[in-house]
Short mmCIF file of C-alpha atoms and ligand atoms in Angstrom, two decimals:
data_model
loop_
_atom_site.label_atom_id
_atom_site.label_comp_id
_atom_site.label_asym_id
_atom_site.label_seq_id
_atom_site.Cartn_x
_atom_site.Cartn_y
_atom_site.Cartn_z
CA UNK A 1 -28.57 9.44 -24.89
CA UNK A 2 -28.32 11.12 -21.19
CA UNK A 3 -30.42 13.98 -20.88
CA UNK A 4 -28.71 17.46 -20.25
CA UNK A 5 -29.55 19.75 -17.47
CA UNK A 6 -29.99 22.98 -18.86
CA UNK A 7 -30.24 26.44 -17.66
CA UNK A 8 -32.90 27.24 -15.24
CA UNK A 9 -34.18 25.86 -11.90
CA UNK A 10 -32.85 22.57 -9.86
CA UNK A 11 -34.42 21.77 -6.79
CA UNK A 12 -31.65 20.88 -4.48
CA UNK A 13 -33.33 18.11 -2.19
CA UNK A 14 -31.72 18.72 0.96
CA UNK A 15 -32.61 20.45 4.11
CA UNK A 16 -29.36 21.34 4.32
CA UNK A 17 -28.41 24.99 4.30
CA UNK A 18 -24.58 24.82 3.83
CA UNK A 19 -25.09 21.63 0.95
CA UNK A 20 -27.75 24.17 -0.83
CA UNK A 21 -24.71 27.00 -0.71
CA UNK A 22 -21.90 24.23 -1.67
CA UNK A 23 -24.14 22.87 -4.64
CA UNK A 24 -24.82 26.97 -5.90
CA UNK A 25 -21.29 27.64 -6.29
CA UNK A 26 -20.64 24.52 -7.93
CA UNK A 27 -23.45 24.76 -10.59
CA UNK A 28 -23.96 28.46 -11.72
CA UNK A 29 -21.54 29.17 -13.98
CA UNK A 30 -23.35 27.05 -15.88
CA UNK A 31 -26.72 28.95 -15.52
CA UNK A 32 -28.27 26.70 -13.24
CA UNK A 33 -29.98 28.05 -10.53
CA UNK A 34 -30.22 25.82 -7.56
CA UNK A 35 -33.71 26.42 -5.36
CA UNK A 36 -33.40 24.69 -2.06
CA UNK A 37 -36.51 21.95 -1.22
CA UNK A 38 -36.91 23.98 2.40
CA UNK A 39 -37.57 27.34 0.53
CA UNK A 40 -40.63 25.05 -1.60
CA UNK A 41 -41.83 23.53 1.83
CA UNK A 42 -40.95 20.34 0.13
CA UNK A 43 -41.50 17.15 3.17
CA UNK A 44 -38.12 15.36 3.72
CA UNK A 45 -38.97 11.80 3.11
CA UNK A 46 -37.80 8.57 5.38
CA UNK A 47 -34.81 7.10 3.69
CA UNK A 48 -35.81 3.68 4.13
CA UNK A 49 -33.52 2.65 0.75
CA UNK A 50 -30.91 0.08 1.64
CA UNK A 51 -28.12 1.65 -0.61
CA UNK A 52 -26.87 5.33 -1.07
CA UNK A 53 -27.98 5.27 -4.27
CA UNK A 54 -31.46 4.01 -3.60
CA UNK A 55 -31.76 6.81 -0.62
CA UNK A 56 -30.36 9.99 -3.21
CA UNK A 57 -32.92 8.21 -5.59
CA UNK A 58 -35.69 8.10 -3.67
CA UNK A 59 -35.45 11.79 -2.17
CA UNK A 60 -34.13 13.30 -5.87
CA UNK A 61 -37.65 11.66 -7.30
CA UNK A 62 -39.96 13.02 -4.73
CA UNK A 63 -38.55 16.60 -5.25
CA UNK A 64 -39.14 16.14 -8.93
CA UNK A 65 -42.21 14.75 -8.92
CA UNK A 66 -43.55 17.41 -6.14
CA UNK A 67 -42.04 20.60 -7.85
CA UNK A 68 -42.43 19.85 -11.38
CA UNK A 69 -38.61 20.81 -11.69
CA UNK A 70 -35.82 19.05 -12.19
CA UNK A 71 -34.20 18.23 -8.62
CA UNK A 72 -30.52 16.80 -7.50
CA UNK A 73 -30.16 14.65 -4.02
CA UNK A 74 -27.09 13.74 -2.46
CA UNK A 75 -26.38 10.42 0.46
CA UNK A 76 -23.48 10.11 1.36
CA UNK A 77 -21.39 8.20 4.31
CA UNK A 78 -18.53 6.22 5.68
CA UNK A 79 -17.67 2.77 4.86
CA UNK A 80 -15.30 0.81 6.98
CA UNK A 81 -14.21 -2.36 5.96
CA UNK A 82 -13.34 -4.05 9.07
CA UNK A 83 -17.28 -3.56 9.88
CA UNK A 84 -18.15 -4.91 6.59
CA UNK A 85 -18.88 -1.28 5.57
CA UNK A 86 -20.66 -0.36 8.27
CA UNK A 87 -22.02 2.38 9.21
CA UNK A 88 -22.31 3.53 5.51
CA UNK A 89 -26.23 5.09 4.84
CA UNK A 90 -26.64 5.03 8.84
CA UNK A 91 -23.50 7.18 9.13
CA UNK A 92 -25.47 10.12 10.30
CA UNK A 93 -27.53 8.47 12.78
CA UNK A 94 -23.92 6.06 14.81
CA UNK A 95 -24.22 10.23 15.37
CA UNK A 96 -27.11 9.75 17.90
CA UNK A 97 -29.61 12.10 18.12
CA UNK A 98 -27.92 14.99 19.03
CA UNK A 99 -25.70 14.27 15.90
CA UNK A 100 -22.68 14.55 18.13
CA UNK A 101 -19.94 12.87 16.01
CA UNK A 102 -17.93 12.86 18.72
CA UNK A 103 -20.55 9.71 20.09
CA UNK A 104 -20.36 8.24 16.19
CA UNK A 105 -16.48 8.14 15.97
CA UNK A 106 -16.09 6.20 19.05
CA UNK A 107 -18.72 4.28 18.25
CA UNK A 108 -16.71 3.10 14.90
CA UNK A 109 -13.53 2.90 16.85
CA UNK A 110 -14.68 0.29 19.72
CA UNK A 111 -16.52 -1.82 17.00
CA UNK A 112 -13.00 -2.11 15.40
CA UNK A 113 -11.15 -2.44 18.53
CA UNK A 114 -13.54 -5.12 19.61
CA UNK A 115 -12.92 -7.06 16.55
CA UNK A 116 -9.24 -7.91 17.61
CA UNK A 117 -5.77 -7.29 16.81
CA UNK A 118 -5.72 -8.24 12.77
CA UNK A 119 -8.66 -5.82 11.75
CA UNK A 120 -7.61 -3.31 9.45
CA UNK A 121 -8.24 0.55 9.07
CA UNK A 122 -9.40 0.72 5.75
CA UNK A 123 -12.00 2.38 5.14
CA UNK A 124 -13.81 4.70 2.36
CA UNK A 125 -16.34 7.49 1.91
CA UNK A 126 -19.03 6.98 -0.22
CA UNK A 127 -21.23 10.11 -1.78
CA UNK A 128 -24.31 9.17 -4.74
CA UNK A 129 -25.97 11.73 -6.48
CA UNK A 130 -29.22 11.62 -8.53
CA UNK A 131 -30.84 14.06 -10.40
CA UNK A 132 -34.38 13.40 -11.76
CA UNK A 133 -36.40 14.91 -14.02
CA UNK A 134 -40.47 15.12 -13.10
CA UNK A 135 -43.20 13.04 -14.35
CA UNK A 136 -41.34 10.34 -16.49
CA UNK A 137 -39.14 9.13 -13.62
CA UNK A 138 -36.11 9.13 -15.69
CA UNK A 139 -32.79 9.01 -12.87
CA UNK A 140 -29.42 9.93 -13.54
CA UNK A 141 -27.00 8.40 -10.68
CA UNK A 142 -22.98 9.58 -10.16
CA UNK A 143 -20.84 8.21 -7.58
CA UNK A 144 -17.63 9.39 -5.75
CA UNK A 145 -15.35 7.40 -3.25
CA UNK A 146 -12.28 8.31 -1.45
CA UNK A 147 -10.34 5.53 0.31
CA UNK A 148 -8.52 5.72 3.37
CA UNK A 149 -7.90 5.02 7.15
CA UNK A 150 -8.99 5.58 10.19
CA UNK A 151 -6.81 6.91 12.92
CA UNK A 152 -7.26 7.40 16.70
CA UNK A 153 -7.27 9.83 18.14
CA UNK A 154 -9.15 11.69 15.92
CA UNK A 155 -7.43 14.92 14.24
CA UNK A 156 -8.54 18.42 13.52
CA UNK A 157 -11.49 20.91 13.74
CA UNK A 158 -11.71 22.41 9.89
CA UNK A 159 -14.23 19.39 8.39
CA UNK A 160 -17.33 18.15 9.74
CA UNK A 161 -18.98 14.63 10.75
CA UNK A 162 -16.20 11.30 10.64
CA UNK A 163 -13.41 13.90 8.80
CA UNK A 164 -11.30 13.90 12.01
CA UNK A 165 -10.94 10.40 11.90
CA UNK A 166 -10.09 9.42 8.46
CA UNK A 167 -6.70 9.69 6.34
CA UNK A 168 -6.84 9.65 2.57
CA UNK A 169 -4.20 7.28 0.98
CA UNK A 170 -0.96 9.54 0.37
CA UNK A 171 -1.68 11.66 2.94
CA UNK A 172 -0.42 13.04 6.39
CA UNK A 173 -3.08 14.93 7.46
CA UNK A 174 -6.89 13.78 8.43
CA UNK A 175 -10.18 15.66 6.52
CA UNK A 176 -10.55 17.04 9.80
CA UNK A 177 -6.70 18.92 9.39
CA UNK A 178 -6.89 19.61 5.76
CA UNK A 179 -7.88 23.06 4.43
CA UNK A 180 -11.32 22.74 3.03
CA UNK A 181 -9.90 23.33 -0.77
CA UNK A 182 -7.91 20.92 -0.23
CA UNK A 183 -10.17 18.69 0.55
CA UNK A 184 -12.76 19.64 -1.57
CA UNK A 185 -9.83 18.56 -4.59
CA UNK A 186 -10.10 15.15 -3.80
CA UNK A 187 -13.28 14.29 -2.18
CA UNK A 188 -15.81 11.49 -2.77
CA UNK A 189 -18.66 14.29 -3.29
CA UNK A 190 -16.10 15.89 -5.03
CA UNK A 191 -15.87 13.11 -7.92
CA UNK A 192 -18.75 12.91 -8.07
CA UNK A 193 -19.85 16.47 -8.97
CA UNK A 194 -16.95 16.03 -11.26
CA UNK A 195 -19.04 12.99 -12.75
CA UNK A 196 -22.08 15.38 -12.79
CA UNK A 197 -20.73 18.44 -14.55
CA UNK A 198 -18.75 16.17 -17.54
CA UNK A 199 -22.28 13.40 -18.34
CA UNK A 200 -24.99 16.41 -17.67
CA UNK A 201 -24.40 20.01 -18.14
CA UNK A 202 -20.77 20.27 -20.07
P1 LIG B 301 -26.33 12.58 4.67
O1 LIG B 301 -25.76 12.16 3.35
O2 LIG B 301 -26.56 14.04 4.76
O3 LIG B 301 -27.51 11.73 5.03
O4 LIG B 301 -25.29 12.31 5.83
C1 LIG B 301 -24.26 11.40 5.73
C2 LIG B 301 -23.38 11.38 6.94
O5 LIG B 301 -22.15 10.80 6.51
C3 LIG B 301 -23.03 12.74 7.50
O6 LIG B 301 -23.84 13.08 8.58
C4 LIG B 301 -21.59 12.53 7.95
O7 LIG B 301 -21.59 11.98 9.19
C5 LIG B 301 -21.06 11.47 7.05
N1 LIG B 301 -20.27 12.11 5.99
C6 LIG B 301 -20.61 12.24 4.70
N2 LIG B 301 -19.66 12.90 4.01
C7 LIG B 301 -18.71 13.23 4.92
C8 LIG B 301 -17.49 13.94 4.83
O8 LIG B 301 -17.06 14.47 3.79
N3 LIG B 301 -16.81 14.07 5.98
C9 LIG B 301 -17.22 13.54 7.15
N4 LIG B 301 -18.36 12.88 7.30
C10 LIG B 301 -19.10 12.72 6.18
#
C-alpha cells in the first residue's frame, strides 16, 4: 500500500523559484503546503545519478532526511533519439554555463546534422518525480514523457530551455509557440503530476 501525502508541509527540493510557484498551485487545493528547500537553507546536492529518476531520488531524499518533512524533487530533460537520448539528465548543462539555450539547441542540432542525412527528429521529454518521506527512506517515483520532433530553426519565445525547438506529435506549433496552458495540458511534467495527484493525495 502507497503511502498518502497528507495535509501539511512538503519541502519542494528545488532552488527554483518559478518550479516552487508551479508546484503551489498545483498542490494546495489539496491542503498541502509546499515550503521551498532555499527558504530552509537546504544545500543543493551534485546530481551525480546516471538516470532522472536516480537524480529526483537522490535530491527528494536529502530534503527529507535534512528537514524531517516530507519533500518532492523533480529532473527532468530532453531525449533525442538520433543521439541515443542524449543530452537527457545533462540537458541543462549542453546549456553551458551561462545556461544560454540558445548555445544548447545548436549544440543538439549539429550533433544531428553531423550524423548524416537518414537521422531522424524524434525525440522526447522526460520529467521524474520523487517524493520521500524522512527517516525510513521510503521513495515514491512518477514519470511523464511527451514525444516529438525537433525542428530548425527554432520557434517561439513563450516556453523556456529546448521548447523552441521541439514539436509534440499532432501538432503545428513548437513548446516555444504554444500558450503556456496549453502546454501545460499535455506536458511530460504535466503527466506526471497527473501520476502524483491520482497514486498520492486523491
Ligand atoms: P532540471 O530538471 O531543472 O535539472 O533541468 C532540466 C533541463 O531540461 C532544463 O534546464 C531544460 O533545459 C530542459 N527541460 C526540462 N523540461 C523542459 C521543458 O518543458 N521545456 C524545455 N526544456 C526543458
Amino acid at each position: 500500500m502507497m503511502r498518502r501525502l497528507g495535509p501539511g508541509k512538503l519541502v519542494i527540493a528545488s532552488h527554483n523559484q518559478g518550479k516552487v510557484r508551479e508546484i503551489a498551485e498545483l498542490l494546495g487545493p489539496y491542503g498541502i503546503e509546499p515550503v521551498s528547500a532555499a527558504a530552509l537553507d537546504l544545500p543543493e546536492p551534485e546530481e551525480t545519478g546516471t538516470s532522472f529518476v536516480d537524480n529526483a531520488d537522490l535530491k527528494a531524499r536529502l530534503a527529507a532526511d535534512l528537514s524531517g518533512l516530507p519533500a518532492l524533487a523533480d529532473d527532468s530533460g530532453l531525449c533525442v533519439d538520433a543521439l541515443e537520448g542524449r543530452p537527457g539528465i545533462h540537458s541543462a548543462r549542453w546549456a553551458g554555463p551561462d545556461r544560454d539555450f540558445r548555445i544548447g539547441m545548436e549544440r543538439i542540432w549539429e550533433e544531428v546534422l553531423a550524423k548524416g542525412p537518414e537521422a531522424g527528429r524524434d525525440a522526447h521529454f522526460v520529467c521524474a518525480l520523487a517524493v520521500a518521506w524522512p527517516n525510513d527512506g521510503q521513495c515514491e517515483n512518477f514519470e511523464g514523457r511527451v514525444y516529438g520532433q525537433l525542428v530548425w530553426p527554432p520557434r517561439g519565445e513563450k516556453g523556456f530551455g529546448y521548447d523552441p525547438m521541439f514539436q509534440p506529435i499532432g501538432h503545428q506549433q513548437t513548446f516555444g509557440e504554444m500558450d503556456p496552458a496549453e502546454k501545460h495540458a499535455m506536458s511530460h511534467r504535466a503527466e506526471a503530476f497527473r501520476k502524483l495527484v491520482a497514486d498520492l493525495v486523491q
